[in-house]
Each structure stands twice: as C-alpha cells, then as structure tokens.
Coordinates of C-alpha atoms in Angstrom, one line a residue:
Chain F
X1 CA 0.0 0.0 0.0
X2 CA 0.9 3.2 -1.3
X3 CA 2.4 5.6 2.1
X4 CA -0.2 8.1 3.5
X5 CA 0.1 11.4 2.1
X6 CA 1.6 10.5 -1.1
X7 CA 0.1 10.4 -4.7
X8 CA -1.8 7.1 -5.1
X9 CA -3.2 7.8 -8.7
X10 CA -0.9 10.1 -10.7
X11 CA -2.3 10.9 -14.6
X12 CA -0.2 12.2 -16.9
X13 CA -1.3 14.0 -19.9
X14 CA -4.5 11.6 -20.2
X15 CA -6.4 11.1 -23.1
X16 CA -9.9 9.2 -23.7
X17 CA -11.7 8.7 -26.9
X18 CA -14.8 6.9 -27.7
X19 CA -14.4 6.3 -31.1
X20 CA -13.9 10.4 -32.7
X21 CA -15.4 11.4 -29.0
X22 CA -12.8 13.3 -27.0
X23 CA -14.2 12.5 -23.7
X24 CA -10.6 13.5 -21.8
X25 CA -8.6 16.0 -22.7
X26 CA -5.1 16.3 -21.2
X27 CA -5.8 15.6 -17.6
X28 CA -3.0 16.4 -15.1
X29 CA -4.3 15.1 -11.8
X30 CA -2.7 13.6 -8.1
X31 CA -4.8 11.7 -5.8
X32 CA -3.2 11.8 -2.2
X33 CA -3.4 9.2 -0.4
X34 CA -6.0 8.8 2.8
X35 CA -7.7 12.0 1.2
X36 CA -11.4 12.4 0.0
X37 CA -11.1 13.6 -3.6
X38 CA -13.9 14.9 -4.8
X39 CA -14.6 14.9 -9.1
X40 CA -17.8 18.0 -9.9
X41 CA -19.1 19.1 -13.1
X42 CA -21.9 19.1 -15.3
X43 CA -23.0 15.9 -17.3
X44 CA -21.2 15.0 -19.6
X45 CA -18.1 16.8 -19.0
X46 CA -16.2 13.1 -18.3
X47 CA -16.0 12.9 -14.3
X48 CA -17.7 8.9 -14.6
X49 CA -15.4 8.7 -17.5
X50 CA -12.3 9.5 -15.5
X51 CA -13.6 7.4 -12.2
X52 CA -13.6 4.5 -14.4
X53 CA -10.1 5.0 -16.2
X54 CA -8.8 4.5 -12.6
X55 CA -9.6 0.4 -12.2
X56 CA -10.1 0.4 -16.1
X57 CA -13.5 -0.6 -16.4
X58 CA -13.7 1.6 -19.4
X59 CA -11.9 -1.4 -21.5
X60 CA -15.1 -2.9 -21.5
X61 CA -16.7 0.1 -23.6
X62 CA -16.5 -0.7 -27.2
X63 CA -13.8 1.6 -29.4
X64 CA -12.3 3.1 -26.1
X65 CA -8.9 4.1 -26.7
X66 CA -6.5 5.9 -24.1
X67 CA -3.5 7.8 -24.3
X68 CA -0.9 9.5 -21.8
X69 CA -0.2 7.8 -18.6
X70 CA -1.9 6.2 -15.5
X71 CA 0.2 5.4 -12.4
X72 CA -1.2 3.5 -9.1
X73 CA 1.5 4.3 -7.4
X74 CA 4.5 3.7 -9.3
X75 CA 3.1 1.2 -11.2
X76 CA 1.3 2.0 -14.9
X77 CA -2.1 0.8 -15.0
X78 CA -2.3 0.6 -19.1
X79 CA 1.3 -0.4 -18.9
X80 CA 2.1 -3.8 -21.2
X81 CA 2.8 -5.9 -17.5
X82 CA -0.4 -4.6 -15.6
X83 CA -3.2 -7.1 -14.3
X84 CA -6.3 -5.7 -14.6
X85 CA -7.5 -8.2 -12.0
X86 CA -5.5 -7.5 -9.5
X87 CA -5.9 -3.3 -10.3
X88 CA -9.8 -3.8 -9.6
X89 CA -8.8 -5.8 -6.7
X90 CA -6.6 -2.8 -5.6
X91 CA -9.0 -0.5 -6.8
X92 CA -12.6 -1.0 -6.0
X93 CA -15.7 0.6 -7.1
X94 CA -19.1 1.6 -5.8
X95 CA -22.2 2.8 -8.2
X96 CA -24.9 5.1 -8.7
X97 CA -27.5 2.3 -7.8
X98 CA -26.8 0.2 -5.0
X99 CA -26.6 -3.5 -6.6
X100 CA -25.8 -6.1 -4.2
X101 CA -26.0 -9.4 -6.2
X102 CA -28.9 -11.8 -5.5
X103 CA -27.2 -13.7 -2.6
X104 CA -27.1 -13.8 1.0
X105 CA -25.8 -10.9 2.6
X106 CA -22.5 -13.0 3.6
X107 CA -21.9 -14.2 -0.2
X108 CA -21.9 -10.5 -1.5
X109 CA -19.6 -9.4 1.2
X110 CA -17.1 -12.2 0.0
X111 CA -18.0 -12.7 -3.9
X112 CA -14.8 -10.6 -4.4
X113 CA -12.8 -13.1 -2.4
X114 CA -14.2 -16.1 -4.1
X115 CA -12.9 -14.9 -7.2
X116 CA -9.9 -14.2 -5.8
X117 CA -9.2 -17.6 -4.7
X118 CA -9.8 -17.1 -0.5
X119 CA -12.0 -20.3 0.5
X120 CA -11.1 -20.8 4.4
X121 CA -14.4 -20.5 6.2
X122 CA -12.5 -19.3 9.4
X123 CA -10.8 -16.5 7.6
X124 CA -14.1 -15.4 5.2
X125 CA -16.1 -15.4 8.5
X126 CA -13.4 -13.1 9.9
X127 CA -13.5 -10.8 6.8
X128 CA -17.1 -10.9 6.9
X129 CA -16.8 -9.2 10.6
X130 CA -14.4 -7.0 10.1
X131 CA -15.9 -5.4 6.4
X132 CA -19.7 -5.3 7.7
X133 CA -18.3 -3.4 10.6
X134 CA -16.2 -0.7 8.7
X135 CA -19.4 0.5 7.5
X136 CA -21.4 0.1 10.4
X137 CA -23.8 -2.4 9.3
X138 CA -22.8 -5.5 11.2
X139 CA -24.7 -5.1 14.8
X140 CA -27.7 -4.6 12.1
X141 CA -26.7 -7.7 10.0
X142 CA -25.0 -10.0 12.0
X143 CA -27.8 -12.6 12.8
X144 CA -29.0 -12.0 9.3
X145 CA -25.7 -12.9 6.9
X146 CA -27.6 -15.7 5.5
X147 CA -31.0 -14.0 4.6
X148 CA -30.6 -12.2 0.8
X149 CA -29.2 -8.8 0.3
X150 CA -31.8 -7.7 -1.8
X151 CA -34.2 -7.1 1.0
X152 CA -32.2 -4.6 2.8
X153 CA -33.2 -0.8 2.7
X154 CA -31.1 0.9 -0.1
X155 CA -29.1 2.6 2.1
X156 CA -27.8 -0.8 3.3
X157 CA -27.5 -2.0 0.1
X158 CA -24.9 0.7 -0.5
X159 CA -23.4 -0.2 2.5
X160 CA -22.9 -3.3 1.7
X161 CA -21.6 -2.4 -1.8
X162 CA -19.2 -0.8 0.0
X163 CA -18.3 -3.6 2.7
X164 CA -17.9 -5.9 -0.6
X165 CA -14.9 -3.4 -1.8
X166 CA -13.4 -3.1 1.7
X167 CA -13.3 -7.0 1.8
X168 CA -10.7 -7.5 -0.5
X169 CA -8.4 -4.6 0.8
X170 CA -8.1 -2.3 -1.9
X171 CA -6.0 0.8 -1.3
X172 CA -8.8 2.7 -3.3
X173 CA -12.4 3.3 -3.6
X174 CA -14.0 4.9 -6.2
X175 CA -17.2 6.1 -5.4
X176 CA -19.9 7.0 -8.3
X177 CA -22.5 9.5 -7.3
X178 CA -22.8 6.9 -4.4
X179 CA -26.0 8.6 -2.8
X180 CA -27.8 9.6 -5.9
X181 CA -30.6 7.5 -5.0
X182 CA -30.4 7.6 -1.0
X183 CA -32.8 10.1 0.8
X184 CA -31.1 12.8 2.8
X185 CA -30.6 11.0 6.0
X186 CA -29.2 8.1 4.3
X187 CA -26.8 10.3 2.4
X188 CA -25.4 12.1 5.2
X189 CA -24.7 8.0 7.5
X190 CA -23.0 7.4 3.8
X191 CA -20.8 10.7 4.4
X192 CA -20.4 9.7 7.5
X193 CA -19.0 6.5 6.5
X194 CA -16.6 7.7 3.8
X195 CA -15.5 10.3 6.3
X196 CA -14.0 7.3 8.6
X197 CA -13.3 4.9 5.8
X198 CA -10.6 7.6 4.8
X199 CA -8.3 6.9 7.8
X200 CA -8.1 2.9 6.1
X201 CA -8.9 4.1 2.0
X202 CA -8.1 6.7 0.0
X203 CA -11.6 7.7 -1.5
X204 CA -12.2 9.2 -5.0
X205 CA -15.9 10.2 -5.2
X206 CA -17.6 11.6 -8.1
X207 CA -20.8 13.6 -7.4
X208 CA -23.6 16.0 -8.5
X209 CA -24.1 17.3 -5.2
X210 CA -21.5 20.4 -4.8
X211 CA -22.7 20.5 -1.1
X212 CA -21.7 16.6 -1.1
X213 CA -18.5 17.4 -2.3
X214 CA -18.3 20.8 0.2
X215 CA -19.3 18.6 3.0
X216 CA -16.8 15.6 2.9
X217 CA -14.0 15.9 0.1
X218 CA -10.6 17.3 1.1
X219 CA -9.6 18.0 -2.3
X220 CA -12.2 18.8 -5.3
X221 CA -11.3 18.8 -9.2
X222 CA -13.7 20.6 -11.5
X223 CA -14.3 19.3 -15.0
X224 CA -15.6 20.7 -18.0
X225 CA -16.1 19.2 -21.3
X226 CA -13.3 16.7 -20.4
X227 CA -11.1 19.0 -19.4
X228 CA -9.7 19.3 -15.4
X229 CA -10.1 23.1 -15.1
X230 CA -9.3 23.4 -11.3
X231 CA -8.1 21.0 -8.6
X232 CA -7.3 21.9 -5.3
X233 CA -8.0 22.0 -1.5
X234 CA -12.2 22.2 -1.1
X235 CA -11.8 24.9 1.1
X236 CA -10.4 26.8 -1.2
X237 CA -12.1 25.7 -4.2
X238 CA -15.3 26.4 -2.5
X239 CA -14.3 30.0 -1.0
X240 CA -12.0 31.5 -3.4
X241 CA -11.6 29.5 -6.9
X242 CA -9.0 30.6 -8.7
X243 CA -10.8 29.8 -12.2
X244 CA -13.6 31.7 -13.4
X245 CA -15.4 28.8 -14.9
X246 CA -15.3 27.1 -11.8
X247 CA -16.9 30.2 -9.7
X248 CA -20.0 30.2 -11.9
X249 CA -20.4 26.8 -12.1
X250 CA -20.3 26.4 -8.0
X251 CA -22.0 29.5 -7.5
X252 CA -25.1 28.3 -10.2
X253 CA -24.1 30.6 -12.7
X254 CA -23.5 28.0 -15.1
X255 CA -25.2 28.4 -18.1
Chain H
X1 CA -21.6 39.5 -6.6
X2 CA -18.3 41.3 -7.7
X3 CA -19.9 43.3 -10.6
X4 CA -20.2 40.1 -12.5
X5 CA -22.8 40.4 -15.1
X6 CA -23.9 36.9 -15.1
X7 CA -26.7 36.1 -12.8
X8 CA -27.8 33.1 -10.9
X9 CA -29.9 30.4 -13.2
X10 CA -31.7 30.2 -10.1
X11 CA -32.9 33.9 -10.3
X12 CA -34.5 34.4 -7.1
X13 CA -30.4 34.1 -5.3
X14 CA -30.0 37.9 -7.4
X15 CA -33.2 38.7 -5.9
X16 CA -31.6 38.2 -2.5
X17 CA -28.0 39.4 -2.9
X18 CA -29.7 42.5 -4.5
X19 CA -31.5 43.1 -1.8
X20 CA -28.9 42.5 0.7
X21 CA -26.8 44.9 -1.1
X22 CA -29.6 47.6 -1.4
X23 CA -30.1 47.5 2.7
X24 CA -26.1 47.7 2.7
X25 CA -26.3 51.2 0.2
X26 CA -28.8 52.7 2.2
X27 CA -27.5 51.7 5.4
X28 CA -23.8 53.3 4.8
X29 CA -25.9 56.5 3.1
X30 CA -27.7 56.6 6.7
X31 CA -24.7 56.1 8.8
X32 CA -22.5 58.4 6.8
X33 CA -25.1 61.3 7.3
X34 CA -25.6 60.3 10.9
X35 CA -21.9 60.9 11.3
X36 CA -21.9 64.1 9.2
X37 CA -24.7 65.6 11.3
X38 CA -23.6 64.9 14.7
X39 CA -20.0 66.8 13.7
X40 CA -22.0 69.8 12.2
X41 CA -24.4 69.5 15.3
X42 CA -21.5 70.1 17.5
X43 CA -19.7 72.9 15.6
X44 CA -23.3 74.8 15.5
X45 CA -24.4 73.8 19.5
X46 CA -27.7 72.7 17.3
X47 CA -29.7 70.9 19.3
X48 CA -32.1 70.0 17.2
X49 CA -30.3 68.6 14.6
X50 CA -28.2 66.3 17.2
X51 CA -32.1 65.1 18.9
X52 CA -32.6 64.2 15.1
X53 CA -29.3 61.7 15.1
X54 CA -30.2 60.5 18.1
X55 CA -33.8 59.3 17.0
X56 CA -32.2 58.1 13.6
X57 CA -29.5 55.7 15.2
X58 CA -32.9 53.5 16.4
X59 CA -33.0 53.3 12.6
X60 CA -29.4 52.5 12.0
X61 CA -30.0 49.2 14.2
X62 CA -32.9 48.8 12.5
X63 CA -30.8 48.6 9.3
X64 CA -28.8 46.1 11.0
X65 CA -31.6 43.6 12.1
X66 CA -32.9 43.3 8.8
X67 CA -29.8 42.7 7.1
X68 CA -28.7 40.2 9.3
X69 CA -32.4 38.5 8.7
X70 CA -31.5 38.2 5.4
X71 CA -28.1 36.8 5.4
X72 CA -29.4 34.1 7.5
X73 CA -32.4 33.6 5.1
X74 CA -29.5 33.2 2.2
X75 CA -27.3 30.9 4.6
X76 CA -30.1 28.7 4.8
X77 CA -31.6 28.7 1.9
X78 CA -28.9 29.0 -0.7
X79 CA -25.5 27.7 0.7
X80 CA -23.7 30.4 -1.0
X81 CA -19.9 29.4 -1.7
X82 CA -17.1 31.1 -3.4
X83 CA -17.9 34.9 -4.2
X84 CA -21.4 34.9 -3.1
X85 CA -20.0 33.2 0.3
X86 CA -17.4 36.3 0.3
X87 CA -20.0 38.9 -0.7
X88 CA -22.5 37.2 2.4
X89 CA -19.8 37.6 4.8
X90 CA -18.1 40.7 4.1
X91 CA -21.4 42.1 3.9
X92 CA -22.1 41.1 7.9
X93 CA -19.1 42.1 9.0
X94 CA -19.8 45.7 6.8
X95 CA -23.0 46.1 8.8
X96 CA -21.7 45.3 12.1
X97 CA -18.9 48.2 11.3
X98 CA -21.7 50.4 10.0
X99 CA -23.5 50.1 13.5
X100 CA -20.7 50.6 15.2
X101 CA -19.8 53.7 13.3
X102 CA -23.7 55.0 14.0
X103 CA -23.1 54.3 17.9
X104 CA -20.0 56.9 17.5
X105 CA -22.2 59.4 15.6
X106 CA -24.4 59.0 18.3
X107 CA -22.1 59.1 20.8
X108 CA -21.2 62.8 20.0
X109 CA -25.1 64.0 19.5
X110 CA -25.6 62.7 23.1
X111 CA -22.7 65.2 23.8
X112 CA -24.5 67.5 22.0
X113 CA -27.1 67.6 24.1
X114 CA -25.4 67.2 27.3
X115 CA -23.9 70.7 26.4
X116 CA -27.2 72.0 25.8
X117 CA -28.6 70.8 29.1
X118 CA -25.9 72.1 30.8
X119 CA -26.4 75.4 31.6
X120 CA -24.1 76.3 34.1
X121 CA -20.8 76.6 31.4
X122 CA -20.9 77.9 28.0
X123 CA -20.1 75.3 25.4
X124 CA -17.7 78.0 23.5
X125 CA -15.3 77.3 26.5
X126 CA -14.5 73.4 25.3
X127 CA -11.3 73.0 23.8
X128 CA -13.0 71.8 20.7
X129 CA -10.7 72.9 17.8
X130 CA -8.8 69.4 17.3
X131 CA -12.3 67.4 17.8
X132 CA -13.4 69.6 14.4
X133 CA -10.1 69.0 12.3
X134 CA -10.4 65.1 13.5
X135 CA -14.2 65.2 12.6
X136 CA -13.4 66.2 9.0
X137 CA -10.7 63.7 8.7
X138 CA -13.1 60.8 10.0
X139 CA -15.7 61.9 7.5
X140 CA -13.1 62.0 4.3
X141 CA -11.9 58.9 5.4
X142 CA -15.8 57.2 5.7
X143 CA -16.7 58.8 2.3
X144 CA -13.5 56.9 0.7
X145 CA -14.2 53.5 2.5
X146 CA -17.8 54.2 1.2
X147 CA -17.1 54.5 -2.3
X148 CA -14.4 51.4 -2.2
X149 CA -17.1 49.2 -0.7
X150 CA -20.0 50.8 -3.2
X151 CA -17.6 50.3 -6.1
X152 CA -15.4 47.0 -4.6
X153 CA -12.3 48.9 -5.5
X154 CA -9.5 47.1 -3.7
X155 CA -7.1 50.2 -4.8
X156 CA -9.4 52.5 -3.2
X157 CA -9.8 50.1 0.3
X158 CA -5.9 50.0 -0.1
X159 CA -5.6 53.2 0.2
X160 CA -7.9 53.4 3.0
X161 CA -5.0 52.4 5.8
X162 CA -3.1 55.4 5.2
X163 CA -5.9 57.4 6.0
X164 CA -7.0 55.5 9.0
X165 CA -3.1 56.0 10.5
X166 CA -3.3 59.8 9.7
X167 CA -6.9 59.5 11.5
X168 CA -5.1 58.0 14.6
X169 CA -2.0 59.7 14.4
X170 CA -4.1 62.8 15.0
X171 CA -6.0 61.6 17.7
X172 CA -3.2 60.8 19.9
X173 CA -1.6 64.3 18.9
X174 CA -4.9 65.9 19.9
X175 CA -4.9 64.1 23.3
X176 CA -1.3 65.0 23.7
X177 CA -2.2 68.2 23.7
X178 CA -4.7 68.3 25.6
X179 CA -3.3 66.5 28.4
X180 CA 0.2 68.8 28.0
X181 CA -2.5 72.0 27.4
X182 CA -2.6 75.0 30.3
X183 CA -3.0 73.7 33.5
X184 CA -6.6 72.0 34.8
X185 CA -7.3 74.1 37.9
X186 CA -10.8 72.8 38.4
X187 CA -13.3 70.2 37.9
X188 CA -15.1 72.3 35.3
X189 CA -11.6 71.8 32.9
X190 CA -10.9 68.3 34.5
X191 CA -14.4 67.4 33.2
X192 CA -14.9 69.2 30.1
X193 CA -11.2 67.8 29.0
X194 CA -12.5 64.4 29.2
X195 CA -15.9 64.7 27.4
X196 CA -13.6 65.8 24.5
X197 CA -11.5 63.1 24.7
X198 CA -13.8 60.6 24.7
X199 CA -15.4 62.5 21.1
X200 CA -12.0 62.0 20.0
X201 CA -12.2 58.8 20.4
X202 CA -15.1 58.2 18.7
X203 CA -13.8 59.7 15.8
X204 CA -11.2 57.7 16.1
X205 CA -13.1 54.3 16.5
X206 CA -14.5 55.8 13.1
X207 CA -11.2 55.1 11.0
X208 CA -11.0 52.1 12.6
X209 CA -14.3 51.0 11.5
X210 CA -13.3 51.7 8.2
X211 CA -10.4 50.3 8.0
X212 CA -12.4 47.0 8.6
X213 CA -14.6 48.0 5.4
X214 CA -11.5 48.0 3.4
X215 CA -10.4 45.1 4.2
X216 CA -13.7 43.4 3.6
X217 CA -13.9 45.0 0.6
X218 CA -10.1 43.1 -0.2
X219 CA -11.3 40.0 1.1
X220 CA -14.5 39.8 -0.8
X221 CA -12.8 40.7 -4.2
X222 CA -9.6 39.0 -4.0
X223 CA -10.4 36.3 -0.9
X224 CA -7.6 37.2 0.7
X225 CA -7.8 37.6 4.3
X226 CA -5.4 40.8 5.2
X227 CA -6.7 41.4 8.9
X228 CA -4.3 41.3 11.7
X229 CA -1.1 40.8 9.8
X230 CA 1.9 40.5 12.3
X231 CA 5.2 39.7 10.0
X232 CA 6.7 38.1 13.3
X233 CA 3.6 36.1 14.6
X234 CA 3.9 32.3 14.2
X235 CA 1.2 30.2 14.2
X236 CA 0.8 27.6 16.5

C-alpha cells in the first residue's frame, strides 16, 4: 500500500476517446493518499469517464482508446505488465445504484474473495466481521448474513456495496454518485461512513451534489467538457476558486 | 456579486443578494449622514439637529436587524460558496462596522445635548478645535471606504489604511495636547477635557471601523484575508 500522504493515482497527460469522441482532454491530476477527492461538473463533462479510467473498467466500452499515462502508485495501469484483476482488486468501485448481487448478505460481502481464490471458512467469517463493521452495518446484519441482500433498505445495500470493496483490501475506492438515490438522511450516514473509511482508503468520489463534495472531500477537481479546469483543496475551491469557470459553475451561474 | 454580469440560473439568489446589497447602500448612506450631522451639530451647538441623530441611530439598528435576517435567510436557503460566500460575509461584517460607526455618531449628538442641558458653562469654553479637524478627517476617510465598498475597488480600500493611521495619528496628537494644554485648575476643565476626549475617540473608532470595510472589501474581491497581519507572529 501506497504511504499516506503521497500520490496514489498520478495521470499524466491523459487522453480518452470513444471512437472520434474526445471524452478527456489532457488531464493532469494527483490523488493523495488517505484523502477524500472529490470529481464536480456538469453531465457529460467526463467525471464517470475519469472514475472509471482509474480500475479500467472503461476497456469494457467498445472503441475506447487511451492515451498518456496512468500510475497506481508507481506502477502504470495501461502499462504492457499490468493485471487488470488484481488493479480492480486494488481499486474498487461503488455505483450510482446500489446493486448487491442476489445472494445472502455473507456471499456478497465475499463474492470478491471467491474470485480471488480465498475459500477458508474461518478467515471469510473473519473478513465478513471485520468489512460489515467498517461500514457500520454488522450489529444490524449479523444474525442475518444468511437471509438475501436484496431485501435490505437501499441505504444498506450501499453499505454493503461498499463492505464488498473493503473485503478485499483495496487501497482505493472509487465512489460514483454513491447517494444519488439515498434520501437525505441516508446520504449524510454514507458521508459519514466515507468520512471514517478515509483513515483505512483513499476515497475518489464523483458527485452531483457540490454540497456533497463541500461537506466531505478534502480536495475537489472541477471538469468541463473533459477538461480538469481546477483542482485543489475544497476549502479553497469552495471560497475562493481561482478559475472563473469554476466560480459560476459552483456558484449556479453555469449556463 | 463582484460586478459580474452573469446572474444566478436560479434567479430568485439575485433577488436576495440585490437586496442585501440595497439594505447595505442605504445603510452606509444613513450612517454616513448620521456621522456628518452629529459633527455639524457640535460645531453649530444645534440641538435639534443632534435630537434628530439621536432618533435616527434606532434606525441605524434597525438597518442592522434586517440585514442580518437576510443573510441568515440566504445561509439557509442557498449555501452560498465562493464569491457569493465572500460577498455574504463581508457584507455582515460591513454592517456590524456600519452600526458601530452609527453608535460613535451618536455618541457625539448625546454630547451635544449634554452641552445643551448644561447650563451652568458655556459650550464655547471646550477646547474643541482638534475634535473639528479630526471630525473632518473621519468623515473623508468614511466617504472613501464608502465609495471602495459601493464600487469594490481594492485600490481605493488600499488606500484606506493610510488614512486610517493619519486619522489615529491625530487623535493621539490631539490628546497630547490636551493633556500637556494649560494647567486644569478645576473640575469644570478636569471634566470638560474628558468629554472631549472621549469624542475624539469616537472619531477615532470611526477610522477604525473603516479600516475594517477595506479590508472586507479586499477580502471579498480577491479572498484574501489581510486582517491582523503580524510579519513576526507564528502560528501555532
């Protein structure tokens, strides 16, 4: 694991095209480590886009190509050596939409160490423990691992979601407009959540919500049609931007 | 707020800073009167005309209730950040200096009238001279701050600390001289000397006040925070 306080994702002159869409332009950015980083900007300007270059679910999308560089770390995640496996398993990732598979509330917690090969009963009940309590749902779940996931409330489900990324340790987790479809209270135990999950994670979290991203990033990036037009502390990106484009977009003059 | 033309897509948050900055304008227009009154009030013993201060300053507060209603009304409702954040609260702290500078323009119409209900001495007697040449400077030095905060001219609220230090500097002359003045052989003197003093002070509370304007005029323009600057201070 990366140290604390150094870069953990470093992009270098980044690049993403679907097909003769530029949907990145350039992008200079470091994630520190054991920070809340928070991506804003209107649709479409390429904020999911760049969350997803990170653990490279984007090679999924049809006529995706990518250039400039990627580091976790020091290692380059499009380099010819890297495992995409084990860079999801590094780097995990949370969506929009809470979607806990249709199993038990124990199997989703430790689908991710299936796959990975961990089978020892003793050390997946362990893991079980440890994940559902980093997000506070265990005293809730514990005499209910074996019932299905699905009929927990959706805040639940996105905990879980989230306990199933912590369980196979990444040093990341990228987080999707995680509470886009969580009622207020929900979204603030959420914020709550990634607020303590940052002494253990480094958390890159793309939202909507500026407050969101007021409330609970310690660094914020603004985007604009693919292009990073401000990064920086939140405080100071939310009292005294240094772009114009990034005042009127915070300040609802967008437009 | 900073002179930008664009406005909010959300139109009703123009409504509201508009508004806020409308209660500001009038408020300063009020205060600076206040204070211009209450000097001429004193150089002409007019009694009237210092009664008439004293009735507006329940107006001056007045000023400052509703504007604080407000920017709690925008807190809450809109979140403001960047700019409008800076415009909300420079604008607070501007009408908590504006109240303040009211209470000193008050201060010296309640003199007023104690010299007018004081019919044993005759006001001509008070060593009032330096409290007249101070008076004009506070007054130069609030139309300035007025114009820099009406305008959000960081050159002009830059320009406002060398004023404020001539302001002071001529304050503590005045009481210099006052205290080093002919001798104070009774308690008519003793007493007169320091009713004048404590005008003096107002007046000098006055460029202090605006000093605070300018630099929340600084701070809501370029967000930098130039209050209490001590070169050799180090933070904990």
């Amino acid at each position: 694991m990366p140290a604390k306080n150094k870069h953990v994702i470093t992009t270098e002159k980044l690049n993403l095209f679907y097909g003769d869409f530029q949907a990145l332009r350039d992008i200079d950015l470091a994630v520190s480590s054991h920070r809340i980083t928070a991506v804003i900007g209107p649709s479409g300007c390429g904020k999911s886009t760049l969350l997803r270059v990170f653990n490279r679910i984007n090679d999924i999308v049809e006529g995706v190509r990518i250039t400039g560089k990627v580091f976790h770390g020091s290692d380059d995640i499009y380099g010819p050596d890297a495992d995409v496996d084990s860079i999801r398993k590094r780097i995990g990732m949370v969506f929009q939409r809470p979607n806990p598979f249709p199993l038990s509330v124990y199997e989703n917690v430790v689908f991710g160490l299936r796959i990975h090969g961990r089978v020892d009963k003793s050390v997946l009940d362990g893991i079980v423990e440890e994940s559902l309590k980093s997000v506070l749902l265990w005293e809730e779940l514990k005499d209910r691992l074996n019932r299905s996931a699905l009929n927990l409330s959706l805040e639940q489900k996105q905990r879980l979601c989230i306990a199933r990324s912590v369980a196979v340790k990444p040093d990341i987790i990228l987080l999707d407009e995680p509470c886009s479809t969580l009622d207020p209270m929900a979204t603030l135990k959420i914020e709550e959540l990634m607020v303590e999950l940052k002494t253990k994670y480094t958390i890159i979290i793309v939202t909507h919500n500026m407050q969101q991203a007021a409330r609970v990033s310690d660094d914020t990036g603004f985007m604009l049609l693919g292009d990073l037009v401000e990064f920086g502390k939140t405080s100071q990106i939310f009292t005294s931007p240094k772009e114009k484009m990034t005042e009127d977009y915070i300040t609802g003059r967008f437009g | 707020m900073n002179d930008r033309k664009e406005t909010h897509i959300l139109h009703s948050v123009d409504k509201e800073f508009k508004c806020l900055q409308t209660l500001r304008s009038k408020m300063a227009e009020l205060v600076f009167s206040q204070l211009c009154h209450s000097l001429e009030s004193l150089k002409k013993f007019d009694p009237n005309l210092a009664e008439q201060v004293i009735q507006r300053e329940r107006e001056v507060n007045q000023f400052e209730v509703r504007t604080d209603s407000e920017i709690l009304t925008i807190l809450a409702r809109h979140c403001p950040v960047a700019g409008d954040l800076r415009f909300v609260m420079a604008t607070s702290k501007s009408i908590n200096d504006l109240e303040r500078i009211g209470d000193e323009a008050a201060k010296i119409a309640n003199f007023v009238m104690f010299l007018h209900t004081d019919g044993d001495h005759d006001p001509a007697t008070y060593p009032l001279d330096d409290v007249y040449a101070v008076g004009d400077l506070a007054i130069t030095t609030l139309r300035h701050v007025l114009q820099a905060v009406a305008e959000n001219d960081v050159e002009k609220a830059k320009a406002i600390r060398h004023e404020q230090k001539t302001l002071n500097n001529q304050f503590k002359a005045s009481v210099h001289r006052l205290m080093n003045g002919p001798k104070q052989n009774n308690d008519y003197q003793v007493s007169s000397s320091v009713q004048v003093v404590l005008i003096l002070k107002a007046l000098e509370r006055v460029g202090d006040h605006a000093q605070n304007l300018a630099e929340s005029v600084i701070f809501l323009v370029t967000g930098e925070d130039v209050r209490h600057r001590y070169p050799d201070y180090k933070h904990a």
